[in-house]
PDB file of C-alpha atoms in Angstrom:
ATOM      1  CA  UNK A 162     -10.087 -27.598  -2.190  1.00 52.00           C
ATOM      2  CA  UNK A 163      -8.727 -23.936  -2.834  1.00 61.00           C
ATOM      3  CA  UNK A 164     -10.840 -21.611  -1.080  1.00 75.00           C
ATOM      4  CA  UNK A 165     -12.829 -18.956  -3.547  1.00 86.00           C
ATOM      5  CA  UNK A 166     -11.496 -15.522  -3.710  1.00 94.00           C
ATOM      6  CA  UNK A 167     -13.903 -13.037  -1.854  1.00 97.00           C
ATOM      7  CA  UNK A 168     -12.853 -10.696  -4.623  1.00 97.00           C
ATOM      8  CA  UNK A 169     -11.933 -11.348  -8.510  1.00 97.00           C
ATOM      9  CA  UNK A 170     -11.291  -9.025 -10.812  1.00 97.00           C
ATOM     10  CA  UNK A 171     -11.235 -10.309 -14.545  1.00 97.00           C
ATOM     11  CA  UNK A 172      -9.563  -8.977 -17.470  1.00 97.00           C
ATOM     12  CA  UNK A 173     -10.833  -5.722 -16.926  1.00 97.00           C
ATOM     13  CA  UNK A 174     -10.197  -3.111 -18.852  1.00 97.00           C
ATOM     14  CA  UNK A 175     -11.596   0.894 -18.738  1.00 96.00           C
ATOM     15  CA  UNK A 176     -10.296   3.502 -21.367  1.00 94.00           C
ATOM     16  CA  UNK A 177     -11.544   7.198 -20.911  1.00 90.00           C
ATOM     17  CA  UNK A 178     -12.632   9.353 -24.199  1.00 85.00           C
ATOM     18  CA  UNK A 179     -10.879  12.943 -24.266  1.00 81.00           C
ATOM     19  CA  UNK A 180     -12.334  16.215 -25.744  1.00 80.00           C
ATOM     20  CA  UNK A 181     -11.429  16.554 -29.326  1.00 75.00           C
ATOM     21  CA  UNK A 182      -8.556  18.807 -29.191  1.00 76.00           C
ATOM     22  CA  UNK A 183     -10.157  20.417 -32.740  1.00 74.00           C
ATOM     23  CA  UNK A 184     -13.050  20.010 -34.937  1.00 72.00           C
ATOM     24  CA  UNK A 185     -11.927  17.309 -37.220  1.00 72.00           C
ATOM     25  CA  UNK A 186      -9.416  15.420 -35.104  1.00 76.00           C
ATOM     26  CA  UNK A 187     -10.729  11.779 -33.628  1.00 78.00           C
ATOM     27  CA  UNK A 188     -11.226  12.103 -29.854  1.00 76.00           C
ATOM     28  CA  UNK A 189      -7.862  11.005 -27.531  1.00 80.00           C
ATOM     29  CA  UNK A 190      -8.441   7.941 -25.980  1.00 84.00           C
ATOM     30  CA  UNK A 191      -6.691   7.189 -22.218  1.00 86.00           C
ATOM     31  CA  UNK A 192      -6.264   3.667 -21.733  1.00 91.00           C
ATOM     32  CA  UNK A 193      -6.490   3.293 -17.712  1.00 93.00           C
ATOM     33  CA  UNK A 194      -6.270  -0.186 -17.519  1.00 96.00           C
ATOM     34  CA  UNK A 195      -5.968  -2.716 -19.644  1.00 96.00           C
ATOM     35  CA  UNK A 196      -6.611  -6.142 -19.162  1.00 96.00           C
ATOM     36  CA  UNK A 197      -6.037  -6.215 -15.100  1.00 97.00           C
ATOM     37  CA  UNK A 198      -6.669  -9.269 -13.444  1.00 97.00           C
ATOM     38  CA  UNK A 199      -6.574  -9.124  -9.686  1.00 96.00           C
ATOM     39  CA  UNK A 200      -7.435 -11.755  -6.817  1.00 96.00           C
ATOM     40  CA  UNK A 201      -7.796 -11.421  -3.079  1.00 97.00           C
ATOM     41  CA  UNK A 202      -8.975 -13.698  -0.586  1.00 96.00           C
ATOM     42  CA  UNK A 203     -10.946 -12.981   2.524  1.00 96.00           C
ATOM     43  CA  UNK A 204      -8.837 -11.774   5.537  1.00 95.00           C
ATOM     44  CA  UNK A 205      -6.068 -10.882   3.311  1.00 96.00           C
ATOM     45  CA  UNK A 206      -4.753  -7.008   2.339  1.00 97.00           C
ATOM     46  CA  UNK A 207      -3.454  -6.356  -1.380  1.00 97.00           C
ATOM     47  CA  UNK A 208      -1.583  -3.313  -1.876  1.00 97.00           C
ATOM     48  CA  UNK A 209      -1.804  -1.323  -5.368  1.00 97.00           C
ATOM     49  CA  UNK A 210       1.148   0.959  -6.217  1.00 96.00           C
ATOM     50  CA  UNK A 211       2.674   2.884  -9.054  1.00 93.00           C
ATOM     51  CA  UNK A 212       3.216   6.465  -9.684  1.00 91.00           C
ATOM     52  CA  UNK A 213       0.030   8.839 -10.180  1.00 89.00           C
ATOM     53  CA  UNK A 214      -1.402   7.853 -13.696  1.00 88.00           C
ATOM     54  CA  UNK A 215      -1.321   4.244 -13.271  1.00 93.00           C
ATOM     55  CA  UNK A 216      -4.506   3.354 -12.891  1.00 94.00           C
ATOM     56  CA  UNK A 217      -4.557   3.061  -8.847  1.00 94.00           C
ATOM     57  CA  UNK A 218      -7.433   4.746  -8.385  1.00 92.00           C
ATOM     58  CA  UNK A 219      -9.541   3.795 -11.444  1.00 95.00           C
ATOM     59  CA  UNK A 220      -8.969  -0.075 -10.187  1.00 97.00           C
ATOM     60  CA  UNK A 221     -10.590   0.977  -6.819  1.00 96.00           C
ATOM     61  CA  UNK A 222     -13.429   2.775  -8.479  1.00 95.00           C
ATOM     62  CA  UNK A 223     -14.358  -0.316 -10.884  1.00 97.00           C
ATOM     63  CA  UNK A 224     -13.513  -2.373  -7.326  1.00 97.00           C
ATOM     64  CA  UNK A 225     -16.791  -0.532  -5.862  1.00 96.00           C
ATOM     65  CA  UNK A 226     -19.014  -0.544  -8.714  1.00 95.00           C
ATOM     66  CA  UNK A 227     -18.496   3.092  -9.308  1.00 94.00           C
ATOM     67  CA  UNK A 228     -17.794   2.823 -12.668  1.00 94.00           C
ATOM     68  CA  UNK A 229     -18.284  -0.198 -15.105  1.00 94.00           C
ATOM     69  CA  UNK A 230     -15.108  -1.669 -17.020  1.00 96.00           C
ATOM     70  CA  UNK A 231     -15.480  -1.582 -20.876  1.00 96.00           C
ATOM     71  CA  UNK A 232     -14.124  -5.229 -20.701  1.00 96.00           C
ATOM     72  CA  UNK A 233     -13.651  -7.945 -18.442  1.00 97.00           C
ATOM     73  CA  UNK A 234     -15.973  -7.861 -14.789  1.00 96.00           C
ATOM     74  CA  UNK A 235     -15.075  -7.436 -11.258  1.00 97.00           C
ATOM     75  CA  UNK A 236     -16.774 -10.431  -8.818  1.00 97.00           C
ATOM     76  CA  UNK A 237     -17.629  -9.479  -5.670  1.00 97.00           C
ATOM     77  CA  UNK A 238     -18.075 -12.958  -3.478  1.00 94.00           C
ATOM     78  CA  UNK A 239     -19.048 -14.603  -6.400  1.00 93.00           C
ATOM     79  CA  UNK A 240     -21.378 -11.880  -8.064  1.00 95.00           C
ATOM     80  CA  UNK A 241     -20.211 -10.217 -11.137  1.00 96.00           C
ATOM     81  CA  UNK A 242     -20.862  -6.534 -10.011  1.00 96.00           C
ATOM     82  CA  UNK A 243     -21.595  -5.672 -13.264  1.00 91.00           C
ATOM     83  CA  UNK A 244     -24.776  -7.595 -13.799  1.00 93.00           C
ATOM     84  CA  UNK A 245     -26.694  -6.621 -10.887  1.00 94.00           C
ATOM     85  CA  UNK A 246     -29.728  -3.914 -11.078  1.00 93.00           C
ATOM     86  CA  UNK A 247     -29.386  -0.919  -9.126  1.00 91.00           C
ATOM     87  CA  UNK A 248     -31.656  -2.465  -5.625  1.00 90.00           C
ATOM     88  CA  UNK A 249     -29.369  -5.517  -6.167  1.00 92.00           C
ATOM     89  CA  UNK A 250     -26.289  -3.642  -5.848  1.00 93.00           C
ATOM     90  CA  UNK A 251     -27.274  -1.787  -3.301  1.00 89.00           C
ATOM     91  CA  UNK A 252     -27.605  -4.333  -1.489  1.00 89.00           C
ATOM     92  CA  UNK A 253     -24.484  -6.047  -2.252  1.00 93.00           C
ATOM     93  CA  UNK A 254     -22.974  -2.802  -0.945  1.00 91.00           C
ATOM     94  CA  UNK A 255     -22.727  -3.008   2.632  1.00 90.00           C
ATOM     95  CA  UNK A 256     -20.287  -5.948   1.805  1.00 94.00           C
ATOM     96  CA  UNK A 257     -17.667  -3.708   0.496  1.00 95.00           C
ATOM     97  CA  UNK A 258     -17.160  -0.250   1.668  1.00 94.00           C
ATOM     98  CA  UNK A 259     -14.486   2.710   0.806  1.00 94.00           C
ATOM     99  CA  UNK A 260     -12.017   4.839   2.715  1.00 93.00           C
ATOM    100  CA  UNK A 261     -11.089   7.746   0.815  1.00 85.00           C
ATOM    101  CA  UNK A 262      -8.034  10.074   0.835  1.00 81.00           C
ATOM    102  CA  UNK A 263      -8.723  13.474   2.341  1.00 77.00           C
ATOM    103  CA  UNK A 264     -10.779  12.766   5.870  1.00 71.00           C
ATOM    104  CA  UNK A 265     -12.014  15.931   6.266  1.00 74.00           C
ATOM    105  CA  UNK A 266     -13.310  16.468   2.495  1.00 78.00           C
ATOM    106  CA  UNK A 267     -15.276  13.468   2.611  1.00 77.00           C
ATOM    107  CA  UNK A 268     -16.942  14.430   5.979  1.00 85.00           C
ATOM    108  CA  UNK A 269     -20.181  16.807   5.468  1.00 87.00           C
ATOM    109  CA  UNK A 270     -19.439  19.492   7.619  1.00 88.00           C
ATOM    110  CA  UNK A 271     -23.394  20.250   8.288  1.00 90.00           C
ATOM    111  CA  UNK A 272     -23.838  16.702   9.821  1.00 90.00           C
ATOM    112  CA  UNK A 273     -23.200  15.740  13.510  1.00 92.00           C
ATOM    113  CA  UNK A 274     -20.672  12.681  13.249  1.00 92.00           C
ATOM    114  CA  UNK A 275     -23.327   9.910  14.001  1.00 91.00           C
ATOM    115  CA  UNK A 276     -25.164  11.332  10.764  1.00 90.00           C
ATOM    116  CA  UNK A 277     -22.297  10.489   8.780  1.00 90.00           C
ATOM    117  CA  UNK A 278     -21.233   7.225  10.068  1.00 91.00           C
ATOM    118  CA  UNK A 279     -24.812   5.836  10.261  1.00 89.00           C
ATOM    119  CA  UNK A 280     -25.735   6.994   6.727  1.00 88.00           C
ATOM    120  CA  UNK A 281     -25.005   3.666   5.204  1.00 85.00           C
ATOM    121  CA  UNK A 282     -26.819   1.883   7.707  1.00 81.00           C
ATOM    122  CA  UNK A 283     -29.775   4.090   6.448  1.00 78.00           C
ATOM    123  CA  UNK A 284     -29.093   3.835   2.803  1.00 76.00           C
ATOM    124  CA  UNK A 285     -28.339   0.652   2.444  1.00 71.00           C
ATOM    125  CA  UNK A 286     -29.955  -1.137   5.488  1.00 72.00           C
ATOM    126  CA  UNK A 287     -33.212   0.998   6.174  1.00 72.00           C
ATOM    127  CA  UNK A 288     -32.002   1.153   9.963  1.00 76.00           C
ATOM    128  CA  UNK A 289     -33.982   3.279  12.170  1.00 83.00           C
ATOM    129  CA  UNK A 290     -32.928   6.080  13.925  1.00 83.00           C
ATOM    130  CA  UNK A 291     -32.252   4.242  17.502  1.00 86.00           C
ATOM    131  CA  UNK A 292     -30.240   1.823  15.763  1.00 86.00           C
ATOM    132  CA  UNK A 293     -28.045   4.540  13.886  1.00 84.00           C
ATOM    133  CA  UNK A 294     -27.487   6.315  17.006  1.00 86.00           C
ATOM    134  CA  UNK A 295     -26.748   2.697  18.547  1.00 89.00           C
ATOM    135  CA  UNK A 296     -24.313   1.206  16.302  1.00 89.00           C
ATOM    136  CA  UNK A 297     -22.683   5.140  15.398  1.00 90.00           C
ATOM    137  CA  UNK A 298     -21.650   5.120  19.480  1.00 91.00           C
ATOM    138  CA  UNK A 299     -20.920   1.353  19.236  1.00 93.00           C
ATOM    139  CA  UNK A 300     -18.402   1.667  15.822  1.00 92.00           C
ATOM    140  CA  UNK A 301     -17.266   4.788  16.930  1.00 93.00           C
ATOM    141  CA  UNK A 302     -15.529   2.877  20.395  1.00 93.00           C
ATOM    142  CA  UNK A 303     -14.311   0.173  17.743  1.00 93.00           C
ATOM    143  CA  UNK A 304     -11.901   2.713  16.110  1.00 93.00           C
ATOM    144  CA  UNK A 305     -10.826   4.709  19.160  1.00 92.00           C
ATOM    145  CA  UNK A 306     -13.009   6.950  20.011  1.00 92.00           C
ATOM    146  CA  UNK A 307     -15.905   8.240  22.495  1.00 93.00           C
ATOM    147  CA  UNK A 308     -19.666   7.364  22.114  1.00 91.00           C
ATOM    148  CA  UNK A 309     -20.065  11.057  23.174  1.00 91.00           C
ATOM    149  CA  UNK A 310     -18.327  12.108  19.525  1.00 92.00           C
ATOM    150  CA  UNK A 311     -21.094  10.634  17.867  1.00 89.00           C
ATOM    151  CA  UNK A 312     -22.962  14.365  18.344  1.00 91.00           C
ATOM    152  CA  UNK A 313     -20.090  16.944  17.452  1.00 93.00           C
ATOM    153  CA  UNK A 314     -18.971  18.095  14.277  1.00 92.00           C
ATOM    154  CA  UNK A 315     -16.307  17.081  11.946  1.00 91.00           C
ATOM    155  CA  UNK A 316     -14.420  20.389  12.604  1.00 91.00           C
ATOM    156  CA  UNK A 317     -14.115  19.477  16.457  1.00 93.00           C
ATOM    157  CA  UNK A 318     -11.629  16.524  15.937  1.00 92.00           C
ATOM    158  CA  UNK A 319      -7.995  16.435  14.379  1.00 90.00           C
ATOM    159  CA  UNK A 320      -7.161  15.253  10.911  1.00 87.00           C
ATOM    160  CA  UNK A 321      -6.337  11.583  12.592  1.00 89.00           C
ATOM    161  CA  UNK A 322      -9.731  11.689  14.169  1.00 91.00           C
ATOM    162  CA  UNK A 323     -11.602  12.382  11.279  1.00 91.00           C
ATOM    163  CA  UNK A 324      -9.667   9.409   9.612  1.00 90.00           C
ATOM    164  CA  UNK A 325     -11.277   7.175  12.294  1.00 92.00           C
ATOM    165  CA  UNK A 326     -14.487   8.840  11.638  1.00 92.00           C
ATOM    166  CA  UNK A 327     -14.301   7.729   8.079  1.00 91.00           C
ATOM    167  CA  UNK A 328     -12.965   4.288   8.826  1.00 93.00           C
ATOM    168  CA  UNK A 329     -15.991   3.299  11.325  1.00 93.00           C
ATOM    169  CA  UNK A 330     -18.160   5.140   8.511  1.00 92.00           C
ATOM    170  CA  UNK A 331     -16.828   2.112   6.662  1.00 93.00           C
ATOM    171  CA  UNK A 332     -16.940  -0.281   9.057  1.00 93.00           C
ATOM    172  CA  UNK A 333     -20.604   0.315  10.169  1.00 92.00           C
ATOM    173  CA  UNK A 334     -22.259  -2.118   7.699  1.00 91.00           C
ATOM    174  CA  UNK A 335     -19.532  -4.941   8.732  1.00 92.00           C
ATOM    175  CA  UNK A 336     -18.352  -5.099   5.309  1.00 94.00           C
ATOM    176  CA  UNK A 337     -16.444  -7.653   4.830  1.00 95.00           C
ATOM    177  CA  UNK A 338     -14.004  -5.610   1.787  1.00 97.00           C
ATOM    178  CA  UNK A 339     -13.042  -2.303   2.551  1.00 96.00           C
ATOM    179  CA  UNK A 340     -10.952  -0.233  -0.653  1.00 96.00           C
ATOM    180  CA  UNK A 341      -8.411   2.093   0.872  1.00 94.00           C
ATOM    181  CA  UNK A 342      -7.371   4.882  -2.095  1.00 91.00           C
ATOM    182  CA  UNK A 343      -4.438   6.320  -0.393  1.00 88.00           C
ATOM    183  CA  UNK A 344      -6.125   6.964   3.735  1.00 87.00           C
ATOM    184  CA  UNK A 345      -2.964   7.998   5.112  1.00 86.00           C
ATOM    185  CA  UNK A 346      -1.150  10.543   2.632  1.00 83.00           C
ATOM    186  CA  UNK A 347      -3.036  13.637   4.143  1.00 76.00           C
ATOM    187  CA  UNK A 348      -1.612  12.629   7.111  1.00 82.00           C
ATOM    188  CA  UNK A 349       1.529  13.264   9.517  1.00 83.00           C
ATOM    189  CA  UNK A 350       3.731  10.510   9.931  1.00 82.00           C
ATOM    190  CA  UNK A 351       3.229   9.824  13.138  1.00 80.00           C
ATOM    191  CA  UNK A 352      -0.221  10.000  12.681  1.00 86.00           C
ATOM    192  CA  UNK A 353      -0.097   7.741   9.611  1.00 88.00           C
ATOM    193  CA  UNK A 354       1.292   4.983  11.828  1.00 88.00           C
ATOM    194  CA  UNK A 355      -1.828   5.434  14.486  1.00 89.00           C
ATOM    195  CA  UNK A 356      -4.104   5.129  11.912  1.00 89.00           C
ATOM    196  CA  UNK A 357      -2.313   2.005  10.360  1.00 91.00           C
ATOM    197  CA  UNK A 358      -1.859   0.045  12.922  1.00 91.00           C
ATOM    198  CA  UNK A 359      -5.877   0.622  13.940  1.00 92.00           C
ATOM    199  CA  UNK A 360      -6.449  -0.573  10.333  1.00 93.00           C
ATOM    200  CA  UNK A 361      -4.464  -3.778  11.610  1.00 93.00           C
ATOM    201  CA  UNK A 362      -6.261  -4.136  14.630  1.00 93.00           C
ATOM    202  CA  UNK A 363      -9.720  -3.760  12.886  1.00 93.00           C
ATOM    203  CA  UNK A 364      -8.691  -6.182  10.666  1.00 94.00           C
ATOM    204  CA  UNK A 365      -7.344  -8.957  13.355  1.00 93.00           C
ATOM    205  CA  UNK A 366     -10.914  -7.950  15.022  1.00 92.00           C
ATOM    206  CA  UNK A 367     -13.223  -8.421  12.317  1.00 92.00           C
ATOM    207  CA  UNK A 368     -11.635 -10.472   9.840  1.00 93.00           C
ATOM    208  CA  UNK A 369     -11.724  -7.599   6.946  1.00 95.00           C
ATOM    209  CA  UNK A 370     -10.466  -7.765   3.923  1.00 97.00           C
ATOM    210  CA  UNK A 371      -8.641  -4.678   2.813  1.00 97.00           C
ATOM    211  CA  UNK A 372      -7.716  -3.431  -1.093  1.00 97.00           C
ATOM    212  CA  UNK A 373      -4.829  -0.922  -0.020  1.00 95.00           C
ATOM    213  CA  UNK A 374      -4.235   1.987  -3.225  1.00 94.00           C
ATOM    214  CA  UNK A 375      -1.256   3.787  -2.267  1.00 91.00           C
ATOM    215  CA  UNK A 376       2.325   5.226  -3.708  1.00 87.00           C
ATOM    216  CA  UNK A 377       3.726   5.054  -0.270  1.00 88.00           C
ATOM    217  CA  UNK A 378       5.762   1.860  -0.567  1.00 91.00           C
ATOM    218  CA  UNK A 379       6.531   2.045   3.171  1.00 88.00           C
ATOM    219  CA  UNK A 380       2.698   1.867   4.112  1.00 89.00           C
ATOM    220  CA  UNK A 381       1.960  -0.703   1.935  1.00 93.00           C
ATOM    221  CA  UNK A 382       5.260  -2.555   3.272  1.00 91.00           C
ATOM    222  CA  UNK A 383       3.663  -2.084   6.755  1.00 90.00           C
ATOM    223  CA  UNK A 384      -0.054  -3.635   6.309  1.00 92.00           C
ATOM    224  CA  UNK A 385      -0.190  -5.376   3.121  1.00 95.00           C
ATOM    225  CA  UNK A 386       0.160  -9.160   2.559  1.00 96.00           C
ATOM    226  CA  UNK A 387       0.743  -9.148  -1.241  1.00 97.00           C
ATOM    227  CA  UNK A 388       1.274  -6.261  -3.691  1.00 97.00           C
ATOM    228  CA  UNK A 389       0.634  -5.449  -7.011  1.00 97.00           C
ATOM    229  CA  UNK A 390       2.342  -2.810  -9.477  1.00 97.00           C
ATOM    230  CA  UNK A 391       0.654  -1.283 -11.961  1.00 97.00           C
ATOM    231  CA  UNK A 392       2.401   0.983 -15.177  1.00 96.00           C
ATOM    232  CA  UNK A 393       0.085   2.594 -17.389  1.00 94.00           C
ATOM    233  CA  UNK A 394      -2.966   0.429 -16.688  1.00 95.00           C
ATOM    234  CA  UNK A 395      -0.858  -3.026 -16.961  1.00 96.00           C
ATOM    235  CA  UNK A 396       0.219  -5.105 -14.021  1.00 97.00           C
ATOM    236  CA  UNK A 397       4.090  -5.637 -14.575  1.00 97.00           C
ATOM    237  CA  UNK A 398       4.609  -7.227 -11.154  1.00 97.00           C
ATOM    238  CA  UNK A 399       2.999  -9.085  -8.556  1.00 96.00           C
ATOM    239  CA  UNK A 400       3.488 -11.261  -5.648  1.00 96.00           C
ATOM    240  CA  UNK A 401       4.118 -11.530  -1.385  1.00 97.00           C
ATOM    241  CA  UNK A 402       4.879  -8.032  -0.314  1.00 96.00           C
ATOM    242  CA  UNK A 403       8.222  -8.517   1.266  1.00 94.00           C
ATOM    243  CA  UNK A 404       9.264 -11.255  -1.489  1.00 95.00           C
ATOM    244  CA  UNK A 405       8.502  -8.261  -4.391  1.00 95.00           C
ATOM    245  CA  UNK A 406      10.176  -5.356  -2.543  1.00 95.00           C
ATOM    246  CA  UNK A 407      13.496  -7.424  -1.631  1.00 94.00           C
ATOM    247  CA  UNK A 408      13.548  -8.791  -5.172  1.00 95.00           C
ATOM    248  CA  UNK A 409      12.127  -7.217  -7.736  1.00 94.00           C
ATOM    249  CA  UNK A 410      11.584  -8.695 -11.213  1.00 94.00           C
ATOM    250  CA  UNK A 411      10.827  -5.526 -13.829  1.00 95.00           C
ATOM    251  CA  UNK A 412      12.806  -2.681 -13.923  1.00 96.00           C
ATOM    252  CA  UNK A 413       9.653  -0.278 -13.033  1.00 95.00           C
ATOM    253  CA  UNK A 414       9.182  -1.589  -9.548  1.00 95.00           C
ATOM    254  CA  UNK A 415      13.107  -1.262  -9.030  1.00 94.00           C
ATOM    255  CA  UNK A 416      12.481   2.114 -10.098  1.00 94.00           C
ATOM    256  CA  UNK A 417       9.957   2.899  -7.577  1.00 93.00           C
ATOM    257  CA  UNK A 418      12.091   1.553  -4.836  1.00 92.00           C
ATOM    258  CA  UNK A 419      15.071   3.417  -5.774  1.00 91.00           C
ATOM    259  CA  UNK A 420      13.148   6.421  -5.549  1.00 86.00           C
ATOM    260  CA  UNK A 421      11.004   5.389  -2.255  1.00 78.00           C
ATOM    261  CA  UNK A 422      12.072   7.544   0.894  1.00 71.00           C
ATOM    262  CA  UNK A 423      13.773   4.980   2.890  1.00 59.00           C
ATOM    263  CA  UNK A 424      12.595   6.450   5.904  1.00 46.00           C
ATOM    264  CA  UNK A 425      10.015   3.865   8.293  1.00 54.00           C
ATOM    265  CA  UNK A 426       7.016   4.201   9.622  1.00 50.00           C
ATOM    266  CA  UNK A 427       7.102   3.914  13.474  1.00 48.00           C
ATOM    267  CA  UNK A 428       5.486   0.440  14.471  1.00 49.00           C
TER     268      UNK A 428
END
């Protein structure tokens, strides 16, 4: 018996309606994505990729329930994310968490690190204060760091740190899906790889399940067990990472690896 996906995403699609560019003209229409259909199981990581535009990032906000699709649902362990009311999705929240792009523009500045890595454990879990302190020192060791960081500021650590920050501010609810839109580009290279491979090892450790949005071919290359390319909001190729980047099958993913740096990572 084939094993459920932990996530599904279903013929979604999610168009965006412009200003009217003059009084009597109809209103532009942006079609994001169109009819995307997307599986991952648990333990697994999917890469996204194509060039800025794509739809990358507008997959990973559907992904979290940010936004709604005009078509099609996304199914989160079985749930359709759609249909739940706001308490119920709330709760289905601390399943799937998100890693975003810049780590120190998603850290509150104002608010000692515990504050921010707890605050889903609050929001989402009620947890009291002793346990926020508890399991902020606790998921702050997981991803590298010192309990004692759990009471300075963002502005104390470097821009790797505060990557780590945001990853155990992910990993605090054990989720078992964590959306990565692009965590590494803001990033030095040699930092970059740090940060991967703790990704890795969080993953070997606690069995997540990673969505990986990212133009860096060479990242996703590095972490990501199958791959899917998206061109204007339609997935033109997809299949087992090393498989699609040694032989591609449309002419847009060639594209993208013709122009990829071939520089590597260091392992």
């Amino acid at each position: 018996m084939t094993e459920a996906p932990l996530l599904a995403v279903e013929g979604v699609s999610r168009h965006y309606r412009l200003p009217r560019e003059s009084l009597f003209a109809p209103a532009p229409v942006v079609k994001a994505l169109s009819d995307v259909s997307v599986t991952l199981r648990a333990g697994r990581s999917l890469g996204v990729v194509g060039e800025s535009g794509s739809g990358k990032s507008t997959l990973a906000r559907l992904v979290m329930a940010l936004e709604r699709p005009d078509t099609g649902r996304v199914r989160f362990d079985g749930q359709d994310l759609s249909s739940l009311d706001a308490a119920a999705l709330r709760r289905a929240r601390a399943g799937f968490q998100m890693v975003f792009q810049d780590p120190y523009g998603s850290l509150d500045p104002r608010r000692r690190v515990w504050q921010t890595v707890a605050e889903p454990l609050a929001v989402l879990q009620g947890a009291s204060r002793q346990e926020q302190h508890e399991r902020a020192a606790e998921t702050l060791e997981a991803v590298g760091l010192r309990a004692s960081d759990r009471d300075k500021y963002p502005h104390e650590f470097s821009g790797g740190q505060r990557q780590r920050i945001a990853i155990a501010r992910a990993l605090i609810t054990r989720p078992r899906l964590i959306v990565a839109d692009e965590p590494v580009s803001a990033l030095d290279v040699s930092v970059q790889a740090q940060v991967l491979n703790l990704m890795q090892d969080l993953q070997d450790r606690f069995g997540v399940t990673y969505l990986f949005v990212s133009h860096d071919l060479a990242v996703v290359e590095l972490v990501c067990d199958e791959v899917i390319v998206l061109q204007h909001g339609v997935v033109v190729e997809r299949g087992a990472t090393r498989e699609v980047f040694l032989r591609p099958q449309h002419d847009y993913t060639r594209t993208l690896l013709a122009a990829a740096p071939k520089a590597e990572l260091p392992r």
